[in-house]
Coordinates of C-alpha atoms in Angstrom, one line a residue:
X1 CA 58.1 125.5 84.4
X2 CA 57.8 122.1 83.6
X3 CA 61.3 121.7 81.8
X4 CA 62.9 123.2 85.1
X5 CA 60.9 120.6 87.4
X6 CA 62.3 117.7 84.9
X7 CA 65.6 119.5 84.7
X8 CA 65.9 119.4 88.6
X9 CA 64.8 115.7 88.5
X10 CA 67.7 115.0 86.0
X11 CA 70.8 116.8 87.6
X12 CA 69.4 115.1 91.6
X13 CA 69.7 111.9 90.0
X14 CA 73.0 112.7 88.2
X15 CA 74.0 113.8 92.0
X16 CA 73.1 111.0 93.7
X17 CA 75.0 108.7 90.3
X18 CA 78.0 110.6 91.1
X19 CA 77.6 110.0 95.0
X20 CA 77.2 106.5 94.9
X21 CA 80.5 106.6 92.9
X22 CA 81.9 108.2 95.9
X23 CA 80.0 106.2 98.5
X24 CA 82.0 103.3 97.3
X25 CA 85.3 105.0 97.0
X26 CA 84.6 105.8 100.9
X27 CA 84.0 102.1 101.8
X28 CA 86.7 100.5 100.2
X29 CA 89.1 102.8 102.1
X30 CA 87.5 101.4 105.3
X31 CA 86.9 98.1 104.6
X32 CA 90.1 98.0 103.5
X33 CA 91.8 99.9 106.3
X34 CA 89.7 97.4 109.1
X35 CA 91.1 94.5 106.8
X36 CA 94.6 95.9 107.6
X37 CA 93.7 96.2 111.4
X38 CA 92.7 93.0 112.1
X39 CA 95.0 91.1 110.2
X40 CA 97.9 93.2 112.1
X41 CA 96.9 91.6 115.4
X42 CA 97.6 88.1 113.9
X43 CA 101.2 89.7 113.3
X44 CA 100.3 89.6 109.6
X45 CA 101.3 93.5 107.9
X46 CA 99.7 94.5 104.7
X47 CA 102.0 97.1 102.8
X48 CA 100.0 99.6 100.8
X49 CA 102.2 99.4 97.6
X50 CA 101.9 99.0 94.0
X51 CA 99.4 96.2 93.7
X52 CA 97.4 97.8 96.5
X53 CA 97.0 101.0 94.4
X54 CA 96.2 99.3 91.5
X55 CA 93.4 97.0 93.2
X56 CA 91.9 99.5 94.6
X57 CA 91.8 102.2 91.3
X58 CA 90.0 99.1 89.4
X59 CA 87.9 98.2 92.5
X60 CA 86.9 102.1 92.8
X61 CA 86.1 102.1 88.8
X62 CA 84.6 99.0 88.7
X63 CA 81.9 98.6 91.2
X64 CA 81.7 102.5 91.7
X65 CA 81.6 103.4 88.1
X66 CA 79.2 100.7 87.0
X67 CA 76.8 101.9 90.2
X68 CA 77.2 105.2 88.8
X69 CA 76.3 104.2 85.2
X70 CA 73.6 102.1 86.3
X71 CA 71.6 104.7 88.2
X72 CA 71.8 107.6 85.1
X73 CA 71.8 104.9 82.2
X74 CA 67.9 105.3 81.4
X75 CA 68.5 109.4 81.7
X76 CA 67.8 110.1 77.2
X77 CA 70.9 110.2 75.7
X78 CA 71.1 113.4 73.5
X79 CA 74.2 113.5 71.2
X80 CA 74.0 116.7 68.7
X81 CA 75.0 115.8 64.6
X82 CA 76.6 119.1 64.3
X83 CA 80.0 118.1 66.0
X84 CA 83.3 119.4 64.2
X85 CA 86.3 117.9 62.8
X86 CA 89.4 118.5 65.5
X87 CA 91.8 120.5 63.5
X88 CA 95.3 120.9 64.4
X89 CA 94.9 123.9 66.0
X90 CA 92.1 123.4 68.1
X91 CA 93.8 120.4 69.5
X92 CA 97.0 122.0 70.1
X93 CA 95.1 125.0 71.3
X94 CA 93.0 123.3 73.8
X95 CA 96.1 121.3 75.1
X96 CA 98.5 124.2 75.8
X97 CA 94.8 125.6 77.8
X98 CA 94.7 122.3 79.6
X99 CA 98.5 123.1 80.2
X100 CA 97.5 126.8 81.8
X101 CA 94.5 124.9 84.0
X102 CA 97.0 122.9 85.1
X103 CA 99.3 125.5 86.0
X104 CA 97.1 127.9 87.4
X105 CA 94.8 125.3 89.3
X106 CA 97.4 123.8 91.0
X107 CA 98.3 127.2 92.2
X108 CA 94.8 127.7 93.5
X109 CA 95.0 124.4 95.3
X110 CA 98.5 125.0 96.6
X111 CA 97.4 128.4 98.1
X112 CA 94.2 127.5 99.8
X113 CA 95.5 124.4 101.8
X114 CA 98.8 126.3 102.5
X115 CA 96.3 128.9 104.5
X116 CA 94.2 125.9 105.8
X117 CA 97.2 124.2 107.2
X118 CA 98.7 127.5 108.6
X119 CA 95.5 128.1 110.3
X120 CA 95.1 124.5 111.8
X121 CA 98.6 124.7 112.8
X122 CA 99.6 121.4 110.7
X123 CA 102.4 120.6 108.1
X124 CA 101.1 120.3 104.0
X125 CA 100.4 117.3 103.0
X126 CA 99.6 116.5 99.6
X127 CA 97.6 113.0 99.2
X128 CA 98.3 112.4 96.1
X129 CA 102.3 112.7 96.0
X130 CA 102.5 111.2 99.4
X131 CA 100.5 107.5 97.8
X132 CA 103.3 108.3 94.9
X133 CA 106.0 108.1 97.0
X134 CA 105.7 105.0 98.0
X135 CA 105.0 103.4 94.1
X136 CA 107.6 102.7 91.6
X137 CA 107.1 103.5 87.9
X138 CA 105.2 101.3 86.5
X139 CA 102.3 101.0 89.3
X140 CA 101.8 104.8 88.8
X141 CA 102.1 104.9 84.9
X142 CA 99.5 101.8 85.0
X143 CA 97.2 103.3 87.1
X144 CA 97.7 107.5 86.7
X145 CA 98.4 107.2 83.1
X146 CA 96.7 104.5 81.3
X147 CA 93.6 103.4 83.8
X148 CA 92.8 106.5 85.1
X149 CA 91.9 108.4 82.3
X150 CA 90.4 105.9 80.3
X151 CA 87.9 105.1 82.8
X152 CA 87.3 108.8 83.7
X153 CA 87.1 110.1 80.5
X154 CA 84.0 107.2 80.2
X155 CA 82.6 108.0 83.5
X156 CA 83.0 112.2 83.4
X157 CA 82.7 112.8 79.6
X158 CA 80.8 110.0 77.9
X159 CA 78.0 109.0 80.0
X160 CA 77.5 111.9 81.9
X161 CA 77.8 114.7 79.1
X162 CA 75.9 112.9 77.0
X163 CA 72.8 112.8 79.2
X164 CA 73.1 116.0 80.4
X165 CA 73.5 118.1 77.0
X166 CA 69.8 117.5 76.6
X167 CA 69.8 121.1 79.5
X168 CA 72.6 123.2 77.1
X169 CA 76.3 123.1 76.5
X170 CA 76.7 125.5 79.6
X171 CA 75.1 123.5 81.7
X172 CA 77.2 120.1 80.4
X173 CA 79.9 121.8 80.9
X174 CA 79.8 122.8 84.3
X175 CA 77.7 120.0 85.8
X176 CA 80.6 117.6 84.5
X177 CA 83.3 119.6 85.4
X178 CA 82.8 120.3 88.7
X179 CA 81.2 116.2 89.4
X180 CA 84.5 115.8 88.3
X181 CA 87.0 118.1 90.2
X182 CA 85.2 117.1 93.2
X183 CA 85.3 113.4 92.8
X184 CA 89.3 113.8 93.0
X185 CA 88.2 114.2 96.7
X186 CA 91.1 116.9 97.9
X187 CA 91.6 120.6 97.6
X188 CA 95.1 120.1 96.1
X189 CA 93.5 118.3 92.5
X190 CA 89.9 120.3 93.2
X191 CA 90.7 123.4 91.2
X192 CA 92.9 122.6 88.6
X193 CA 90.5 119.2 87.9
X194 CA 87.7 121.4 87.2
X195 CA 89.9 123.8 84.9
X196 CA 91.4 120.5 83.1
X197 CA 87.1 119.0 82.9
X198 CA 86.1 122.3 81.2
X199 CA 88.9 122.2 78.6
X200 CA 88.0 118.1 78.0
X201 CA 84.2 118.9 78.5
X202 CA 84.1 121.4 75.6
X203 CA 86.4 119.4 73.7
X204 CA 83.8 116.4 74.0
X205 CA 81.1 118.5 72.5
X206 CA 82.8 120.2 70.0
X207 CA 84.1 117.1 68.6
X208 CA 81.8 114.1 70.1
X209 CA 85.3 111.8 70.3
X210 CA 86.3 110.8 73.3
X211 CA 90.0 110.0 72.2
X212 CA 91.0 113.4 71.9
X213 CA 90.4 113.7 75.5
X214 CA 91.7 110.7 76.3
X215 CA 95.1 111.2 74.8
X216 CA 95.5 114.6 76.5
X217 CA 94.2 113.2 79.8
X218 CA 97.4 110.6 79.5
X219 CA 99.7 113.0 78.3
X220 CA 98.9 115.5 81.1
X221 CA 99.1 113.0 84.3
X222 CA 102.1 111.4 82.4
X223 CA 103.7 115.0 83.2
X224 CA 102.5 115.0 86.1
X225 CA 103.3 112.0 87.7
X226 CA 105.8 109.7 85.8
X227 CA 108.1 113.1 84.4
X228 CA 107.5 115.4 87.7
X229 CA 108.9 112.6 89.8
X230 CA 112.0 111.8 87.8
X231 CA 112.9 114.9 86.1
X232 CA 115.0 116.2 89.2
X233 CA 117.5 113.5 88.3
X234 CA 119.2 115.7 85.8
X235 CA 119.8 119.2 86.0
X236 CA 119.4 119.7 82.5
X237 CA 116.2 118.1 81.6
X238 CA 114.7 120.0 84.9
X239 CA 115.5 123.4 82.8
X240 CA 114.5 122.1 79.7
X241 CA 111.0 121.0 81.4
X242 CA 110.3 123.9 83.2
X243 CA 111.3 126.3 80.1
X244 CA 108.5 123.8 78.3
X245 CA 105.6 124.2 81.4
X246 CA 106.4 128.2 81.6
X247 CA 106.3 128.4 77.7
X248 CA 102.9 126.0 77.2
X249 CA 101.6 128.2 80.5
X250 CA 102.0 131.7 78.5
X251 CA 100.8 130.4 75.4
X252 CA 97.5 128.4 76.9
X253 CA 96.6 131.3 78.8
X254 CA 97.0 134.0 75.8
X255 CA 95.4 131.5 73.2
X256 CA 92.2 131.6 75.7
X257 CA 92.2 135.0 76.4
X258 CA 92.2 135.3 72.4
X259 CA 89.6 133.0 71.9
X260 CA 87.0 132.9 74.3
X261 CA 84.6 135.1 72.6
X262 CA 84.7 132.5 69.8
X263 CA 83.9 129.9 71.9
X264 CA 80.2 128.4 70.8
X265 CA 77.5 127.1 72.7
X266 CA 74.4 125.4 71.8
X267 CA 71.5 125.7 73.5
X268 CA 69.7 122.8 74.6
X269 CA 65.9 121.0 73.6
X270 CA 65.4 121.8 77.4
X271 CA 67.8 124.2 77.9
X272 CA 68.2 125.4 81.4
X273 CA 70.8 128.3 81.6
X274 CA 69.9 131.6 82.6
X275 CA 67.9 133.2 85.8
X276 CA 67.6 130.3 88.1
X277 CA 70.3 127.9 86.7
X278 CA 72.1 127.2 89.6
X279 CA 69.5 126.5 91.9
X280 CA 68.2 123.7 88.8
X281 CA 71.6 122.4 88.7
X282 CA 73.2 122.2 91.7
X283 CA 70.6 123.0 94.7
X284 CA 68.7 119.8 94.6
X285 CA 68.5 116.7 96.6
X286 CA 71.0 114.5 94.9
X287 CA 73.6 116.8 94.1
X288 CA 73.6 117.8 98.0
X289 CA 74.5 114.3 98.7
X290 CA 77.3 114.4 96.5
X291 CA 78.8 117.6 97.7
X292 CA 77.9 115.6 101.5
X293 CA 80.1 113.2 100.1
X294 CA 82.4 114.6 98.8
X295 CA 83.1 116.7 102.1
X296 CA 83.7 113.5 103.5
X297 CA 86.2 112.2 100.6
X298 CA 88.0 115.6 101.3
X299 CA 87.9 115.2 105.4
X300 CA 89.9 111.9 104.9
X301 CA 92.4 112.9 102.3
X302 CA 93.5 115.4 104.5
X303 CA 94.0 113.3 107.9

């Protein structure tokens, strides 16, 4: 009874970590979009553009990853000797999964806001290609491809896993993942975030390297974002590409199916899964302010 009560203490303050990361991502936005208002009325227009995105990505790492870090840093820190070597095949493995996540999610995503638009009566708008259209290459490789996951993979993997393993694998796992789908803040990256978070999460464990996760977290928003948005260019390469998503798709999906039995999972010195892990993890005051915030992150993506 007592591990549960200190387990429920642990996961609210990894919730209310996690919502002050959001909290700030939320006030840049506005401090930034008054900044824009007022200065307009002296005639004086700021353009939302390459540097902008890249200011703010830093600004939103920064401050709201350090206030993140700073709130969970004294949580123990429980790292397990027993991690593995990353063979080849678990690595290309677990990449062509990432690849079916990615697939799959963005389906997911794709679906639900297509019935949420229909039902409100409004166009599709995705956030996330609508800030790329107005970038040029190098703005979104700097900031999509290089900073991004660098400084998630340290935020979402790194210091939250490894003070959260002290409850179980599972419970890593999960936690992480979905902290992390839902810090995307929209419905369109929700789904297939979370699918990617529990490919990188157990990745992490398995291994205790963060690179590996890092690499494929660059290689998988270089595909999405630098080659989605130029591939149309040539006929050829747009076959080629798609024959290469479709193929890594089928494979990532059968390679899971084949292996999930032999997934493993180690329990915990407090483990916490079983009867009642839900309400540990997730029903508690801090990680009800996160999922507050994170409605809110979600309310402004989409208007």
């Amino acid at each position: 009874m007592e591990d549960r009560r200190n387990a429920w203490k642990a996961f609210s303050r990894v919730g209310i970590g996690y919502g002050a990361f959001l909290l700030v991502t939320i006030v840049i936005q506005l401090e930034l979009g008054v900044i824009a208002i007022a200065l307009s009325r002296f005639g004086m227009e700021i353009t939302f553009g390459n540097w902008y995105m890249i200011f703010v990505s830093l600004a939103n790492y920064l401050v709201g990853g350090v206030i993140a870090c700073l709130i969970v840093k004294d949580m123990p820190v429980f790292c397990r000797p027993r991690a593995k070597k990353a063979g080849a095949g678990m690595l290309v493995s677990g990449f062509l999964v990432c690849i079916s996540a990615l697939f799959f999610g963005n389906l997911m995503g794709q679906g639900l806001m297509s019935i949420v638009c229909a039902l409100l009566g409004k166009p599709m708008v995705n956030p996330v290609e609508e800030v790329m259209k107005g970038l040029n290459t190098w703005s979104i490789f700097v900031t999509m491809v290089i900073l991004a996951p660098v400084c998630e993979e340290i935020l979402f993997r790194k210091v939250l896993i490894d003070r959260i393993r002290l409850y179980g694998d599972k419970a890593a796992i999960l936690v992480s993942s979905v902290v992390f789908g839902l810090s995307h803040g929209n419905f369109y990256q929700f789904f297939y975030a979370f699918g990617i978070g529990m490919v990188f999460a157990y990745i992490y464990i398995q291994t205790g390297k963060l690179r590996y996760t890092i690499i494929f977290h660059m290689i998988i928003n270089f595909l999405g974002s630098i080659v989605a948005l130029h591939i149309g260019d040539d006929p050829l390469l747009t076959v080629g590409y798609s024959i290469f998503m479709l193929g890594a798709v089928f494979a990532g999906t059968i390679l899971f199916i084949i292996n999930q039995r032999k997934l493993v999972f180690y329990p915990g010195p407090m483990e916490t899964w079983g009867k009642g892990a839900f309400k540990v993890l997730f029903f508690n005051l801090g990680m009800i302010l996160f999922f507050l915030l994170s409605a809110v992150t979600f309310v402004i993506s989409s208007g």
